Structure formats: structure tokens, C-alpha cells
XYZ file of C-alpha atoms in Angstrom:
561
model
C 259.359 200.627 1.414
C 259.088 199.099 4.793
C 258.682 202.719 6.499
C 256.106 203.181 3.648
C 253.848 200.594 4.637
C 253.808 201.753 8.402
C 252.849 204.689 7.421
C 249.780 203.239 5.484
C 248.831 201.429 8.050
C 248.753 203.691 10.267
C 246.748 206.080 8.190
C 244.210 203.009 8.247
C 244.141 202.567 11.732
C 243.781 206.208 12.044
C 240.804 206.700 9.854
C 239.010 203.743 11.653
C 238.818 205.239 14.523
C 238.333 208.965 13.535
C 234.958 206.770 12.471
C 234.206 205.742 15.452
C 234.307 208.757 17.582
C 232.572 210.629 14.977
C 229.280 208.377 14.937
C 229.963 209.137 19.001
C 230.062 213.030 18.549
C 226.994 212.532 16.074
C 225.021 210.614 18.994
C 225.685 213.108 21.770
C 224.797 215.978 19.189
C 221.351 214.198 18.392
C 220.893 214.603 22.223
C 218.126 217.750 23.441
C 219.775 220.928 22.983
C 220.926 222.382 26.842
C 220.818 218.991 28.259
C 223.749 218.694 30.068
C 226.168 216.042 28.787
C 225.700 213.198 31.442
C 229.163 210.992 32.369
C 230.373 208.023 31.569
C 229.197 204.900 33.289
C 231.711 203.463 35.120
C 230.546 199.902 33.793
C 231.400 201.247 30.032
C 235.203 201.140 31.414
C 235.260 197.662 32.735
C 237.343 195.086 31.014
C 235.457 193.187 27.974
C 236.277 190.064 26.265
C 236.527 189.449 22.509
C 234.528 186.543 22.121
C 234.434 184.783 18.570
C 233.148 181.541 17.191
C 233.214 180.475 21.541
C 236.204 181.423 21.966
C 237.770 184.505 23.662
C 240.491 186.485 21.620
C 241.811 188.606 24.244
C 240.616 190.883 26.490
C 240.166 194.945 26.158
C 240.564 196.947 29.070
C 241.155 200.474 28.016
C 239.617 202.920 26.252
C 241.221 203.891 22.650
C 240.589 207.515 21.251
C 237.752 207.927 23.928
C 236.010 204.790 22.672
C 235.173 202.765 26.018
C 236.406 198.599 25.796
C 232.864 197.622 25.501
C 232.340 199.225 22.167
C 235.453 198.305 21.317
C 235.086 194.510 22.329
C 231.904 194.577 20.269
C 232.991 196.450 16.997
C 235.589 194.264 17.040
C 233.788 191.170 17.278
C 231.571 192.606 14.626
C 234.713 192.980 12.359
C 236.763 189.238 12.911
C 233.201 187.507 12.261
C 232.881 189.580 8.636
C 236.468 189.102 7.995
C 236.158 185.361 8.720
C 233.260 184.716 6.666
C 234.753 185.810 3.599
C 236.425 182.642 0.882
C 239.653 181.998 0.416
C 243.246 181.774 2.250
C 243.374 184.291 5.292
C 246.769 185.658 6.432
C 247.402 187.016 9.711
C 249.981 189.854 10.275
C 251.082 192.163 12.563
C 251.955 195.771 12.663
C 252.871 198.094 15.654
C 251.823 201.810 15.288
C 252.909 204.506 17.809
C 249.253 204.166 19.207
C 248.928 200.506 19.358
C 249.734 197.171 17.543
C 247.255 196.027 14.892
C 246.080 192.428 13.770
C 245.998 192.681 10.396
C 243.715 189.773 8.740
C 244.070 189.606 5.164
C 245.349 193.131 5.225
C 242.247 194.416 7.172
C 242.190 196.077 10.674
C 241.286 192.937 12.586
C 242.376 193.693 16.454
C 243.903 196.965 18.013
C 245.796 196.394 21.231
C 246.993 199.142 23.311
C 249.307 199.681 26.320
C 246.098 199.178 28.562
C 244.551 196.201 27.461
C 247.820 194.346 28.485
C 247.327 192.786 31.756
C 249.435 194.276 34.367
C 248.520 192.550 37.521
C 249.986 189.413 36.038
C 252.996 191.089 34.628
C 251.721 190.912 30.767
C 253.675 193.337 28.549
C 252.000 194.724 25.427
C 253.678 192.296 22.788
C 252.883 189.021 25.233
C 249.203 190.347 24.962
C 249.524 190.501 20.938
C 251.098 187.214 20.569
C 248.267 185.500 22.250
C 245.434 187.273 20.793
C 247.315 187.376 17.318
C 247.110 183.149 18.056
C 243.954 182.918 19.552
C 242.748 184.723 16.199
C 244.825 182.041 13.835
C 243.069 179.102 15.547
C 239.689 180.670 14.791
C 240.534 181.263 11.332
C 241.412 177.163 11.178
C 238.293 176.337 13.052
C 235.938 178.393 10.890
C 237.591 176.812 7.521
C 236.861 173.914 9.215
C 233.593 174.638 9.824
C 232.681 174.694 6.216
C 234.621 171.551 5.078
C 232.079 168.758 4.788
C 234.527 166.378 4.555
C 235.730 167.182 8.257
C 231.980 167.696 9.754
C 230.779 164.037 8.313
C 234.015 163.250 10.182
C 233.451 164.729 13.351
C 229.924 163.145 12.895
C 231.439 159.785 12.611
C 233.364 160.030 15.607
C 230.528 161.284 17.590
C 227.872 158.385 16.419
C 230.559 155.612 17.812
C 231.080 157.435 20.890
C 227.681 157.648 21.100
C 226.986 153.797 20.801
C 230.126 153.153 23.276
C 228.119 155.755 25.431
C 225.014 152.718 25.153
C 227.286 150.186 25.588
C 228.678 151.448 29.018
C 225.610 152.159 30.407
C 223.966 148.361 29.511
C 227.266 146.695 30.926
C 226.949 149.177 34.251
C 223.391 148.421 34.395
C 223.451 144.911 33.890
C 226.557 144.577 36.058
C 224.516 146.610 38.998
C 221.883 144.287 38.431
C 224.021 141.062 38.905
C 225.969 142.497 41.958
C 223.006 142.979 43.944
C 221.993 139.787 43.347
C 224.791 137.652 44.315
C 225.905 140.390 47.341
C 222.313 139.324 48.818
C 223.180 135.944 48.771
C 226.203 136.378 50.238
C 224.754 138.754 52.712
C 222.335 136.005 53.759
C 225.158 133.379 54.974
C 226.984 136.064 56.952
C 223.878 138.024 58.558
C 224.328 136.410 61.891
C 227.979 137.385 61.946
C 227.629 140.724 61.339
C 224.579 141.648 63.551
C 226.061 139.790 66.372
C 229.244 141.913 65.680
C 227.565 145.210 64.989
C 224.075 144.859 66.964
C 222.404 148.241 64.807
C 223.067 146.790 61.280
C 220.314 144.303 60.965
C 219.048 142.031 58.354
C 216.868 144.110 56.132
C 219.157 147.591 56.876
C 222.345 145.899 55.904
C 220.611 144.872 52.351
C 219.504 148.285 52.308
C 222.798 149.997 52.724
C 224.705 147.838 50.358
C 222.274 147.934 47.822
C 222.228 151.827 48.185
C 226.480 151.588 47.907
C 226.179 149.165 44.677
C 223.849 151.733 42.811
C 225.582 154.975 44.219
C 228.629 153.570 42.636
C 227.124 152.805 39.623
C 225.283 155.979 39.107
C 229.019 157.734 39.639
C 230.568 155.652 37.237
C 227.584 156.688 34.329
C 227.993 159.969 35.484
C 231.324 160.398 34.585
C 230.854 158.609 31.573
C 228.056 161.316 30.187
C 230.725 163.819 30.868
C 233.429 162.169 29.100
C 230.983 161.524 25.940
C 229.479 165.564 26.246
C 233.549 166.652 26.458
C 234.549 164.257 23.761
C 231.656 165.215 20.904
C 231.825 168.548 21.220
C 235.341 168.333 20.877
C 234.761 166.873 17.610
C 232.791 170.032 15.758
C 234.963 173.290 15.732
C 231.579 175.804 16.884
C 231.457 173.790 19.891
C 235.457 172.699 21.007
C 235.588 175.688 22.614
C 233.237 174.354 25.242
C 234.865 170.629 25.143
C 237.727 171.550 26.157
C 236.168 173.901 28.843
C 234.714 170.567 30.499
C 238.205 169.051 30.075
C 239.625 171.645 31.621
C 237.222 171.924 34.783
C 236.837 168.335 35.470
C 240.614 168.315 35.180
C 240.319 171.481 37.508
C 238.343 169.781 40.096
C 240.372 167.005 40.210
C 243.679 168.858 41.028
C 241.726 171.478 43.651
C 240.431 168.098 46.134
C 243.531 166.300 45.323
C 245.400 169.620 46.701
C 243.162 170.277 49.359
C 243.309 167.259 50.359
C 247.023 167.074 50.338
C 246.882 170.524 52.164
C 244.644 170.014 54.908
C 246.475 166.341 55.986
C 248.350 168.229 58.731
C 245.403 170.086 60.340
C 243.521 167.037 60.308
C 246.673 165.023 62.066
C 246.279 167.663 64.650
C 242.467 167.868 65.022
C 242.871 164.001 65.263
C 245.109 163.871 67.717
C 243.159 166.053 70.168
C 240.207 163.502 69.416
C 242.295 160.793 70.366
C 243.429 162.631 73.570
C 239.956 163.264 74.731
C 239.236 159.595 74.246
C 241.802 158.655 76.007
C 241.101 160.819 78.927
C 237.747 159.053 79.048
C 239.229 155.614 79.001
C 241.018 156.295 81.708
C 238.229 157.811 84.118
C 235.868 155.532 83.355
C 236.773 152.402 85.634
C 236.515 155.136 88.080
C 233.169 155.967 87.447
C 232.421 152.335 86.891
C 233.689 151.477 90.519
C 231.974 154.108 91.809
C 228.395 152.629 89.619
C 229.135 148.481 90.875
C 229.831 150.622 94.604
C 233.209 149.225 94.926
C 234.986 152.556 95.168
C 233.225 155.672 97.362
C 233.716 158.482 95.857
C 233.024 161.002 98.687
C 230.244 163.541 97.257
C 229.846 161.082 94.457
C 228.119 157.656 95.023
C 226.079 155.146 92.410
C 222.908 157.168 91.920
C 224.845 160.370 90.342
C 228.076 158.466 89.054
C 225.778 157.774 85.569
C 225.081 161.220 84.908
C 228.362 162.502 86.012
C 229.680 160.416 83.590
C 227.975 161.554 80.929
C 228.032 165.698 82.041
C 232.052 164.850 81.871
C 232.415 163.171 78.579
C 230.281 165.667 77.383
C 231.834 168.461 78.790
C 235.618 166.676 77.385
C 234.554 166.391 73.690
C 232.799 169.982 73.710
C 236.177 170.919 74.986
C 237.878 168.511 72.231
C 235.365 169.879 69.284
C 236.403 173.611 70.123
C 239.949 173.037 70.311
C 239.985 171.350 67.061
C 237.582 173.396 65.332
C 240.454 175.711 63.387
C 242.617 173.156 62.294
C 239.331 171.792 60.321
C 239.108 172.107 56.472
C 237.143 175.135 55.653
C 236.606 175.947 59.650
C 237.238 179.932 58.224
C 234.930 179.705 55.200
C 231.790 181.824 55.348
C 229.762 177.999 54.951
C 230.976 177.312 58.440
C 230.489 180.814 59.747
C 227.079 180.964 58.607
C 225.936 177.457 60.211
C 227.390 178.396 63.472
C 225.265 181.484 63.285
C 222.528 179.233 62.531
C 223.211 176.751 65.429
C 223.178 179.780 67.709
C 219.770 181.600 66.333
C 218.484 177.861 66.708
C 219.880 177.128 70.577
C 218.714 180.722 71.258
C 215.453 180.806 70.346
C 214.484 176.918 71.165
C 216.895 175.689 73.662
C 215.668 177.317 76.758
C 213.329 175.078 77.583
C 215.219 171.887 76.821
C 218.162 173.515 78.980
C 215.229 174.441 81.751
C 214.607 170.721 81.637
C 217.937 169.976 81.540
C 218.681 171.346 84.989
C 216.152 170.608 86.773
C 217.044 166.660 85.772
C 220.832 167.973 87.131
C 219.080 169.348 90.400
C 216.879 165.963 91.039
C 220.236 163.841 90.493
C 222.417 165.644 92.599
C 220.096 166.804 95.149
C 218.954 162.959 95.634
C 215.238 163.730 96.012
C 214.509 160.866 94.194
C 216.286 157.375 93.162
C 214.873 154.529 91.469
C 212.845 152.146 93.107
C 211.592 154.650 95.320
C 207.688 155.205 95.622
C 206.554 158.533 95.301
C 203.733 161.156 94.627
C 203.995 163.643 92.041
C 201.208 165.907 91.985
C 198.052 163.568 91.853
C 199.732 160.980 90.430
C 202.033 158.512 92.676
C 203.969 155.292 91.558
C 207.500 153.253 91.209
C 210.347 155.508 90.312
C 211.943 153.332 86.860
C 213.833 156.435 84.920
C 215.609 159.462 86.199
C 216.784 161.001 82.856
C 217.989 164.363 81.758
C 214.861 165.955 80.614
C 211.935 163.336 82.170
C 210.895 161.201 85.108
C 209.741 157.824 84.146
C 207.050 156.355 86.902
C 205.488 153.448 87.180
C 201.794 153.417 88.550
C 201.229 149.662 88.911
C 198.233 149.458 87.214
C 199.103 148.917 83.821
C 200.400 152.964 82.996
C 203.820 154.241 82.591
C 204.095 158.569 83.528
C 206.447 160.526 81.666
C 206.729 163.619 83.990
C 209.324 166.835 82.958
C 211.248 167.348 85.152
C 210.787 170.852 85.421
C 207.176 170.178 86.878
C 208.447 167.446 89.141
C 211.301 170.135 90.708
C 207.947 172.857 90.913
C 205.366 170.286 92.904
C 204.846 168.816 95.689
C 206.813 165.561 95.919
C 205.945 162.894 98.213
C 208.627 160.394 99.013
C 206.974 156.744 100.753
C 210.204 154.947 100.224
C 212.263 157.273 102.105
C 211.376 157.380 105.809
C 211.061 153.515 105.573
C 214.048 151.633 107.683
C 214.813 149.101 104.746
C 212.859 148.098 101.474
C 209.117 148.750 101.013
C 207.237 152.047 101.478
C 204.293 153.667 103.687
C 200.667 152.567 103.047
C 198.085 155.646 103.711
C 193.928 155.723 103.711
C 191.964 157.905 104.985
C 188.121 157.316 106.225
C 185.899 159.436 107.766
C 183.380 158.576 110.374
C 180.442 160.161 112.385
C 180.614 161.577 116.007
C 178.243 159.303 117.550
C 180.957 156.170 116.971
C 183.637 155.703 119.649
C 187.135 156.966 118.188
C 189.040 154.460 119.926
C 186.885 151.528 118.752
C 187.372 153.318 115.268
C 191.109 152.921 115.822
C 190.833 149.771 117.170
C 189.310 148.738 114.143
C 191.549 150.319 111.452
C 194.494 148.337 112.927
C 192.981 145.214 112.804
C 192.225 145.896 108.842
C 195.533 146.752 108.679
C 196.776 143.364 110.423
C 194.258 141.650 108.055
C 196.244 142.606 104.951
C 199.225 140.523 103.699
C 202.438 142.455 103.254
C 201.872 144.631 106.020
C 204.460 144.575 108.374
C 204.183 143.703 112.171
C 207.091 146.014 113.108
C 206.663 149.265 113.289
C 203.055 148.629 113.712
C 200.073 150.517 112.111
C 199.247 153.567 113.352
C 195.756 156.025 113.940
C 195.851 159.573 113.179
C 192.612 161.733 113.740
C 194.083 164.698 111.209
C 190.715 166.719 111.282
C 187.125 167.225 112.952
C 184.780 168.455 110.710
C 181.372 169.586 111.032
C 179.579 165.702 110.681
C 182.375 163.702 110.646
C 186.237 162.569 112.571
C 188.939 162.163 110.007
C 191.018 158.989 110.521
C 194.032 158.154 108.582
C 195.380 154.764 108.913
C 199.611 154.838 108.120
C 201.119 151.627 107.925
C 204.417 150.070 106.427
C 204.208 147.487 103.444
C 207.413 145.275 102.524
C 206.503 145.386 98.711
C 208.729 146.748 96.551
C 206.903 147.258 93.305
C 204.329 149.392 91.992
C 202.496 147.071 91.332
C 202.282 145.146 94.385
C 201.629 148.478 96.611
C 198.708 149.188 94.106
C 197.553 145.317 95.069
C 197.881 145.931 98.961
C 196.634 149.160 98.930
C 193.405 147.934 97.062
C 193.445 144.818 99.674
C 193.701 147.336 103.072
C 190.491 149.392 101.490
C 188.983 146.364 101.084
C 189.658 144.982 104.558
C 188.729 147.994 106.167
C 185.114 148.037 104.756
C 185.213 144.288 105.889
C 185.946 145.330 109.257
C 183.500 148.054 109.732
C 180.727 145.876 108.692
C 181.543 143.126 110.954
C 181.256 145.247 114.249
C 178.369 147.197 112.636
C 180.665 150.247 112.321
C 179.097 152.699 109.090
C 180.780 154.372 106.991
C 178.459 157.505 105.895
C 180.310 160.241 105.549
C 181.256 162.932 104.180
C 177.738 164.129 103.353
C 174.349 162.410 104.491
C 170.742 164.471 105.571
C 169.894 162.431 108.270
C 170.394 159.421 110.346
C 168.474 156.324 108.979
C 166.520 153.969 110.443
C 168.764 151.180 110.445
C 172.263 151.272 110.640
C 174.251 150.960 106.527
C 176.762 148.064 106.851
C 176.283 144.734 105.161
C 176.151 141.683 106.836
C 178.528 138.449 106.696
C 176.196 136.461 104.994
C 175.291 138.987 102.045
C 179.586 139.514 101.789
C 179.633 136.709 98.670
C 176.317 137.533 97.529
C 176.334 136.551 93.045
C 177.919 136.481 91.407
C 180.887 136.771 94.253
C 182.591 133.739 95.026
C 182.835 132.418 98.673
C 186.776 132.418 99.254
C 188.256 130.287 102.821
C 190.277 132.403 104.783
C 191.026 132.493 109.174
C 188.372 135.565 109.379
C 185.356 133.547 107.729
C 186.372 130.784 110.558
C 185.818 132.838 113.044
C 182.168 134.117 114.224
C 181.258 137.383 114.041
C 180.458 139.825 116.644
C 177.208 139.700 117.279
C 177.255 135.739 116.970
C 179.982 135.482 119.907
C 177.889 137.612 122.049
């Protein structure tokens, strides 16, 4: 009897699929006659699930009788849902055939499973494969009967409506909570302000409010979060069309969980090590930097090394020591040989590729003006057509002083291209060189024109006695001698070298007028009738204001003679 009913079954099976191949022949015969049969696509042989009411039976991943897995998933698929829809009890049975073993449902062909559709690579045998499916299909007989109980769906129903309402309640207590936390951590804030700036100088009033109110509602939002996903997970647990997916989000949160805990767990020893070689390369730099400090305060001499480039040799080491330290600890980071950190060190070197050779042009030529000690601050100078007080020598710009009021910003690449005049540096001491240039006519005596350029230059305060002023005739041009008047000033700011410069100009037109000296050049047409200096008394004419000084004392020239 037993033998009898393989046989039947069997027979069954057997006819169902004859079925199937002959609705195939029928299609490729319905083709164009001499058309040449075109193969198989190789996505008709890829594994397919069974997927019924959401959830997967088993999978198919060989062909049966010719039939390719994705027919098969879908005929079967086609077959559980009619077979589940009918009334009544449903019993679930299997037989084994010598082609494959059968899920019977009711006595109907429900599932065929073949040697192939076992999975291999994770050591699955053929009757492991039918157990599962043959329970994944009993579940989804329970859940469909339970589908159509109204009893259980205005149960479900209930369940979900008070997990709904907790799902209110939690986010009006979170809310509310937030609300009050912020509240009372600002008035708390407020007492202990003082401390905390004074202890950390960048976390000031109105950014420390900021970033704890920003911490108070970032946990808040996590905690609602998680609470909408345990309310979704939980209510579509409840109805049996959508468990499937419930216990899905179950599963993955559960998932997540377990893959940071173990990644975290995982990656503690690398990130031991790449903290360790961090700790190293800090102290390394504790350790050379009383050096460099010594070297700064010029209590140690450091040979080639002295207080002007001990700053930015600091900095070009410590650099250079955590560049080292990064690279060195780069593998034993978490997900250093993932294609996310691959792909942004591609895109850090496209970016330092195409826009870094300028900044690194600027770069060193700031190296080249440290080291080479053309300038230092505090030293006057004259960059192109602009001259001041030397305040910043950084990396990438020159910071200069003009001492009237303006600040320069000058790259440094354009202060290592130009001509760079340096009036600090052949000065014996502090101060800098004082330089004007006039230009008078041949028909006045040069050395009276000397004469009188030192005695402006005697005239103005800050000028120092020793070394003395001296004359240069630098040119002879077609109307006119070139004089240039160089003289040493003990100021030591810009803007007190802009003052005394301003008050030798001013001394020298003095001068000139007083011994009846003009000043008409460069250009003029002819001489005039009189001669174009102003006299003493027109020098305070309105709305100038007389001002008592040795020189008004004295008489002028013409007076004495």
C-alpha cells in the first residue's frame, strides 16, 4: 500500500511537469519558422526565492525537467497562494520521489525540491533543505488562517492602538523632559560660565549654551528614534501579512547592534597600537620643546638655529613628527583598507594636486625668507612701492606695517621675486635709514645745497648726531642736480619713521626758503622774474598757527646781513 502511494505520487509529480515543458515546447514552436532557437539567458538560471504571504519558503536554484528556477519559483508561488486560499484544515506532508522530494499540501503538489536547490556552499543536504521549506510552508499556512480570523485581527488591532498611545506618551514625556533640561542646564550653565571659559578659553558663553543645548536635543531625538522603530517592529508584528517584516527590523536592529559591538571589540587592539604611536610622537615633542623654547627666550644657541627661525622650526618638526605618526598608524585604523578610505585618499590627492601648488609655492618661499634671514620683525623695509614695520613673518604672508594707519598683507612669493629694501639692517643698533631726494637747478651752488640739506636734517628730532647726515649727488640731468639726503633716525616704529620722515620734508622746504634756495624742478619753461620761495613771515599765514621753536628765535638770512 505504502509502495502504492509512491507510485501515485510520483505519477502526479510527473504529469505536472510533463505540463510545464509542454506549454515551453508550445512557446518555442509559436516562434517564426527558420529562426534559429536563441539560448538561454544566463539570468533564467540564477537562484530564485519562493516568496509567499512576505515570507521566503526556500530557495530554487536548479533547473527541473529543463524548466529554469525562475519559472519554477513563480509557478510555485502561483500554486501555495491557490492552495492556501482554499477553507478548511490544511495538512502538510512529505514524499521523496527518485527525482525530487515533494511538499504535499492537502494532498496537492505544493513544493518540488531537487538535489540542486540544496545549498552546497553551506553544506545543506537535500532533506535539511526540505525540512525548512516543508516548515517555512506550515507557518504560512498558520499565518494565513490567521489572517482570516477576526477574532485575532481586532486583537492584533488592540495591541497596536495601545502601543500606539504609549508611542504618544513617550514622545510628550521626551519632549517635555527636553524642554525642562534645557532650562535648568542654562541656569546652571550661567553660575559656572566663568569657570569654564577661564579653564577652556574657546568655549564661551553663548557657544557653550549652544553645544549643550545641541547634546540635550541630539539625545532626545535618538531616544524617539528608537522608539518609532520599536513601535513600527512591534505593530507589524502584531498582523500575520506584515510579521514577516517585524521581525526583519528585529532582526537588523539586533544585527547592527552585534556588528559595532564586534567591531568595536575587534578593532580595540589596532587602536591600542595606533594610540600608542600618538602618544610616542607627543612625547617626542614634549621633550624637544624646552629646546626650542631656550633657543626662542635666547638662553640656549643653537648653532645654525637662533630665535628668529626656532618658531617655525618648531612647527616644520611637529609637523613633520605627526605626518610621520598619522602614516605609521594609518593601517592599524578601523576600516583604513575599506574602499571609503581608499577613495578619500584619492580625493585628498586629486585635491593637493590640482590646488596645492600655489599654497606650497607660498609655502616655501615663507621657508626661504625664515631661514635665509632677509627679513625679521621690527625691521623697516621696502617691498616693491610699498615700505613699512615688519609685524608678521608667517608661512604663506608678510604682515607690514606702514605707519599711517594701513596694515600690508604681502605673499610671500612676491616678496622672495622683488626688490627688497632693508633700512633696519645696515644700522649699528635700533632705528633705520631716513632717505629724500630733491632736485635743484644748475645755477645754485651744490655745496651750499649740501650745506643746507644737513642742516634740515639737524633740524629734525630723532635724527641722530652720530653717524651724521650725509649728501649724495646720484644724477645730473638735463635742468636739474639730484641730491639725496641719507640720514639715520633712532625710531623704531612705523609709525614714528612715517612722523620724521614727514618732519625732514618739511624742514627741508623750511630751509630752502630761508636762504632763498628754490626748489623748481623737475620741469619748469623758464626762469621767473623773481625767485619761488616763501618768506618767514608768510610761513604761518591762516589758518596756520604760529608754533615757538630755537629757529623762529633766530633771524633769518637776509636780516643778519
Amino acid at each position: 500500500m505504502k509502495r502504492h502511494w509512491s507510485i501515485k505520487y510520483s505519477l502526479l509529480l510527473l504529469f505536472i511537469l510533463l505540463a510545464s515543458l509542454t506549454r515551453s515546447a508550445a512557446a518555442e514552436e509559436s516562434t517564426e519558422p527558420g529562426r534559429p532557437k536563441e539560448p538561454a539567458h544566463p539570468s533564467a538560471l540564477v537562484e530564485a526565492p519562493v516568496v509567499v504571504f512576505n515570507r521566503t519558503i526556500t530557495v530554487l536554484r536548479a533547473p527541473l525537467l529543463g524548466v529554469p528556477p525562475a519559472d519554477r519559483a513563480r509557478h510555485t508561488e502561483a500554486r501555495l497562494s491557490d492552495l492556501f486560499s482554499r477553507p478548511g484544515p490544511m495538512k502538510i506532508s512529505v514524499t521523496s520521489t527518485p527525482m525530487a522530494n515533494a511538499i504535499l499540501v492537502n494532498g496537492a503538489l505544493g513544493l518540488a525540491l531537487t538535489a540542486g536547490d540544496a545549498d552546497v556552499l553551506d553544506g545543506q543536504t537535500l532533506e535539511e533543505a526540505t525540512h525548512a521549506a516543508r516548515a517555512a510552508i506550515e507557518r504560512v499556512a498558520e499565518e494565513t488562517r490567521e489572517a482570516s480570523d477576526r477574532e485575532r485581527l481586532w486583537h492584533a488591532l488592540w495591541h497596536g492602538g495601545i502601543a500606539t498611545l504609549l508611542l504618544i506618551a513617550v514622545f510628550v514625556v521626551v519632549l517635555r523632559t527636553r524642554t525642562w533640561v534645557v532650562k535648568h542646564l542654562t541656569r546652571l550653565l550661567e553660575g559656572s560660565t566663568q569657570r569654564l571659559t577661564a579653564a577652556v578659553p574657546a568655549l564661551y558663553g553663548a557657544r557653550l549654551f549652544a553645544i549643550s543645548r545641541l547634546l540635550v536635543r541630539a539625545g532626545s531625538t535618538f531616544l524617539l528614534l528608537v522608539a518609532c522603530y520599536r513601535w513600527a517592529s512591534y505593530v507589524m508584528y502584531q498582523f500575520p501579512y506584515t510579521r514577516a517584516w517585524g521581525e526583519q527590523l528585529d532582526s537588523y536592529l539586533l544585527g547592527v547592534l552585534l556588528s559595532i559591538g564586534g567591531g568595536i571589540l575587534h578593532s580595540l587592539p589596532d587602536l591600542l597600537v595606533a594610540l600608542l604611536i600618538f602618544v610616542l610622537a607627543r612625547a617626542l615633542l614634549s621633550v624637544v620643546d624646552p629646546v626650542f623654547d631656550g633657543i626662542e627666550k635666547r638662553n640656549v644657541h643653537g648653532g645654525w638655529l637662533d630665535a628668529d627661525t626656532a618658531k617655525p622650526t618648531r612647527r616644520i618638526f611637529a609637523m613633520a613628527v605627526w605626518a610621520f605618526a598619522a602614516v605609521m598608524a594609518y593601517p592599524y585604523l578601523p576600516g583604513a583598507s575599506s574602499e571609503a578610505f581608499k577613495g578619500v585618499s584619492v580625493l585628498l590627492g586629486l585635491m593637493v594636486t590640482l590646488g596645492g601648488s600655489s599654497l606650497f609655492g607660498q609655502a616655501a618661499s615663507g621657508f626661504i625668507l625664515l631661514y635665509s634671514r632677509t627679513l625679521r620683525i621690527g625691521e623697516f623695509v621696502r617691498v616693491g612701492d610699498d615700505e613699512g614695520t615688519v609685524t608678521e613673518l608667517g608661512v604663506f604672508t608678510t604682515k607690514i606695517a606702514t605707519g599711517l594707519g594701513e596694515q600690508l598683507s604681502i605673499p610671500n612669493a612676491l616678496v622672495l621675486g622683488t626688490v627688497t629694501r632693508n633700512y633696519s639692517r645696515p644700522t649699528k643698533g635700533s632705528g633705520f635709514m631716513l632717505r629724500t631726494t630733491v632736485t635743484i637747478g644748475y645755477d645754485s651752488p651744490w655745496r651750499q645745497i649740501q650745506a643746507l640739506l644737513i642742516e634740515a636734517a639737524r633740524r629734525t628730532p630723532g635724527v641722530s648726531a652720530e653717524p651724521g647726515p650725509q649728501v649724495f649727488q646720484t644724477a645730473l640731468s638735463d635742468f636739474y642736480i639730484e641730491y639725496q639726503l641719507v640720514c639715520l633716525a633712532t625710531q623704531t616704529s612705523a609709525k614714528s619713521r612715517a612722523e620724521a620722515l614727514a618732519a625732514l620734508n618739511a624742514n627741508v622746504v623750511d630751509t630752502f626758503n630761508e636762504y632763498g634756495v628754490q626748489i623748481m624742478s623737475p620741469h619748469y619753461l623758464a626762469d621767473p622774474a623773481t625767485a619761488k620761495v616763501v618768506p618767514r613771515s608768510a610761513w604761518h599765514s591762516p589758518p596756520a598757527t604760529p608754533e615757538k621753536s630755537v629757529d623762529d628765535e633766530q633771524p633769518a638770512p637776509a636780516e643778519r646781513a
